[in-house]
XYZ file of C-alpha atoms in Angstrom:
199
model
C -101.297 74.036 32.293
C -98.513 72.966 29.883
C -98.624 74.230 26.224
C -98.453 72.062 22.988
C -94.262 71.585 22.272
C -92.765 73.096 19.641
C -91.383 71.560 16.291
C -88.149 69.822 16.570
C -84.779 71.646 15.357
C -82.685 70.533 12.737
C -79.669 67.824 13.377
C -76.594 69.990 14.411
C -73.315 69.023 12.383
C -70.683 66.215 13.082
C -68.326 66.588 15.978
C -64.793 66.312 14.462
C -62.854 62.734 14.618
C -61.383 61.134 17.589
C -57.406 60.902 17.761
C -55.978 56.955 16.702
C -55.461 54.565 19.706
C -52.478 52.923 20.357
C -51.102 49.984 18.786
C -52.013 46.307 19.902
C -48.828 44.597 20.684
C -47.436 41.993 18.422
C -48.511 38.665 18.417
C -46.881 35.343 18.767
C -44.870 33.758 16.202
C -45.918 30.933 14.576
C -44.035 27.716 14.060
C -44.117 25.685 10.318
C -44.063 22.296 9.985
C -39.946 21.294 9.352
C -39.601 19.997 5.620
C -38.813 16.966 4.499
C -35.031 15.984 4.834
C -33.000 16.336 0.871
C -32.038 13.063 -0.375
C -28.230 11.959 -0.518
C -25.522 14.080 -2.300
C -23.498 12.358 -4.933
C -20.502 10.704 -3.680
C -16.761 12.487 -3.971
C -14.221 11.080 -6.230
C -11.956 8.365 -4.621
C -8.444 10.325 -3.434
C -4.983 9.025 -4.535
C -3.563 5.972 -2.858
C -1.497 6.452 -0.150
C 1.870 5.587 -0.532
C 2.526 3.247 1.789
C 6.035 1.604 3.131
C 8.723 0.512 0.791
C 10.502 -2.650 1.788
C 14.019 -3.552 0.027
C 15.997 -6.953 -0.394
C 19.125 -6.747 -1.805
C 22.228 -8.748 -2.229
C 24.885 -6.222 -3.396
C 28.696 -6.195 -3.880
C 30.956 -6.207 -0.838
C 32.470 -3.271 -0.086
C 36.579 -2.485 -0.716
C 36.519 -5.649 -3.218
C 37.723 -3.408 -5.935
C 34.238 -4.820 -8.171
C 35.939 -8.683 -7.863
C 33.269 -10.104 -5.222
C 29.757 -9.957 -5.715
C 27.441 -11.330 -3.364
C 26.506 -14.025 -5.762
C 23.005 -15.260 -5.535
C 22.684 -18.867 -6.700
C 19.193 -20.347 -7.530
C 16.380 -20.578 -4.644
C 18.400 -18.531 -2.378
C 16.731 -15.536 -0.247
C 17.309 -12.145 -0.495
C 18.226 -10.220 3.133
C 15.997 -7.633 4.206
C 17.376 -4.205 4.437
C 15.235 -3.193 6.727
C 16.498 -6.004 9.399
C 19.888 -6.318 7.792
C 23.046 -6.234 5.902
C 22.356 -6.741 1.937
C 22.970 -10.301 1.265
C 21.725 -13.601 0.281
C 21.050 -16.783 2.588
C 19.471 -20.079 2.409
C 15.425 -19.092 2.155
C 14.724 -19.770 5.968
C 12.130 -22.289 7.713
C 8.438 -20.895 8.516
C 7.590 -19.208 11.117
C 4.401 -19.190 12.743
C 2.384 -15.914 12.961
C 3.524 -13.776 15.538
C 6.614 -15.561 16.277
C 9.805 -14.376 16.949
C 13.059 -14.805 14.470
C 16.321 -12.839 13.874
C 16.653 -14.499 10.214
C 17.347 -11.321 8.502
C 16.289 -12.787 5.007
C 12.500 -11.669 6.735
C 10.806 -8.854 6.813
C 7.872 -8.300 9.474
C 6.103 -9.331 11.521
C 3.360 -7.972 9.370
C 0.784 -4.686 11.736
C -2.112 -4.995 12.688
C -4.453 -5.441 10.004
C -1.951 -7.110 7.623
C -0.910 -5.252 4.881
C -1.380 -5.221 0.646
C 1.897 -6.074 -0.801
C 2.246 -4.585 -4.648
C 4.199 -2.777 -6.909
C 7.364 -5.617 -7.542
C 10.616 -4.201 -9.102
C 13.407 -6.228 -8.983
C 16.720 -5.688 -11.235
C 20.295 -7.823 -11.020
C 23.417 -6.733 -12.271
C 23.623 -10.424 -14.679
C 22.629 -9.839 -18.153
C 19.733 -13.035 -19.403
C 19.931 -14.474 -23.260
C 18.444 -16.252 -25.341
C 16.150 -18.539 -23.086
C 17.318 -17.774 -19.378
C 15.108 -16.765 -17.002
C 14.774 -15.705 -13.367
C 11.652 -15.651 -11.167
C 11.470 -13.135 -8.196
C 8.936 -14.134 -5.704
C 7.920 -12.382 -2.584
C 6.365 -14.982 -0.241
C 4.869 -15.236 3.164
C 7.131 -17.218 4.807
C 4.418 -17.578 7.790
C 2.256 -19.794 5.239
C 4.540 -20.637 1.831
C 2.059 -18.529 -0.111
C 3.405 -16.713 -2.836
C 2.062 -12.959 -2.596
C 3.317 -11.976 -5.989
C 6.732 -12.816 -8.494
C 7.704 -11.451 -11.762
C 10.300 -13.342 -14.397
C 13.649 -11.485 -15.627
C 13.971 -12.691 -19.081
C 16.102 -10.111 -21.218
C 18.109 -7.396 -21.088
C 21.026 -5.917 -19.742
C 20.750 -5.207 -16.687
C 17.640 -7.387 -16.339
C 14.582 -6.169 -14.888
C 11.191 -7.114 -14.242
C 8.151 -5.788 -12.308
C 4.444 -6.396 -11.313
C 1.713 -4.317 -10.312
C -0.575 -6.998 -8.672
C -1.632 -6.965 -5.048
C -1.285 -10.031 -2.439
C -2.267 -10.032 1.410
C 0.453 -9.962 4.148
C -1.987 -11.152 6.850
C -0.927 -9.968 10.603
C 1.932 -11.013 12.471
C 3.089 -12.978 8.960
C 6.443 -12.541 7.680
C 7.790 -12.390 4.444
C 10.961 -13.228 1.942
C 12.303 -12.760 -1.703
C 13.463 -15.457 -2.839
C 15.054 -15.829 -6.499
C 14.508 -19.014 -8.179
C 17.145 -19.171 -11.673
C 15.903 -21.199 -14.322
C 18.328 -23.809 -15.305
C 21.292 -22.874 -17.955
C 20.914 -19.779 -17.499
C 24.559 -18.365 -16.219
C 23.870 -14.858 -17.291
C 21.852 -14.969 -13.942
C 23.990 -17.183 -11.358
C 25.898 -15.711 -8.867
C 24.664 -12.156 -9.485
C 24.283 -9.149 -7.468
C 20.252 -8.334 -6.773
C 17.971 -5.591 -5.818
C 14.356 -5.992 -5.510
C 11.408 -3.734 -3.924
C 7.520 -3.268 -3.370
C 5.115 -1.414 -1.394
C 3.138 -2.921 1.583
């Protein structure tokens, strides 16, 4: 027969600690929301104005006259276009239509695509203007009679005048100087002319 059991023993000590597993592999990345877009920057400064073309009428002494001949510009006479001619000065010619054709070298165009802003008016003659003569230099669009812009030679020797005003050269126009002498005045008739502007 089986005897009564004995008492228990006492708890033996802890085992020492395990080694560290391996590490989990990383996991996926996450994806934010995308922000709100900034508002607007400021706006840059406005650059320079390009400079453009330079057109030039003239009506200038004839060459080997020994300074005796001038071309001598009488009242509502036209400039000629350097750009399409000798210098000289010629009865201010009939319209002509947009995009038409002429070989009237008093004109300058036809005007590009786009037209073009006509400014900056110098114009200077050799005459000398007193007392109450006067000269008005006008650069028109022949295409439509419209006067683009004009300043007035009053005083001075040589006299000069200028304007800084824009006026539209529409496309395919063309356009003249012409120079309109105030009556009395013969320190302006039959004088030699130059005249310029942008466009």
């Amino acid at each position: 027969m089986t005897g009564v059991s004995g008492p228990t023993g006492a708890t033996g000590a802890s085992g020492t600690a395990g080694s560290t597993g391996p590490t989990g592999a990383t996991g996926a990345t996450g994806i934010g929301a995308t922000g709100a877009s900034g508002a607007p920057g400021a706006s840059g400064a406005t650059g320079p104005t390009g400079a453009g073309s330079v057109a030039t009428f003239a009506a200038l002494e004839i060459p080997g006259s020994g300074g005796k001949a001038n071309r001598e510009v009488k009242a509502g006479e036209c400039l000629c276009s350097t750009a399409t001619g000798s210098p000289g000065q010629v009865k201010c010619p009939e319209a002509v239509s947009a995009g038409g054709f002429t070989e009237d070298a008093a004109l300058l165009g036809p005007m590009p695509v786009g037209g073009a802003t006509v400014s900056d008016l110098y114009a200077v003659t050799n005459g000398k203007a007193e007392h109450a003569e006067e000269a008005t230099v006008a650069v028109i669009d022949n295409s439509v009679g419209k006067t683009l812009m004009s300043c007035a030679a009053k005083s001075g020797s040589p006299s000069s005048c200028s304007a800084s005003r824009t006026g539209s050269a529409s496309e395919g126009h063309y356009n003249e100087v012409k120079i309109a002498i105030k009556s009395e005045s013969p320190g302006l008739e039959r004088k030699s002319w130059r005249v310029t502007f942008r466009y």
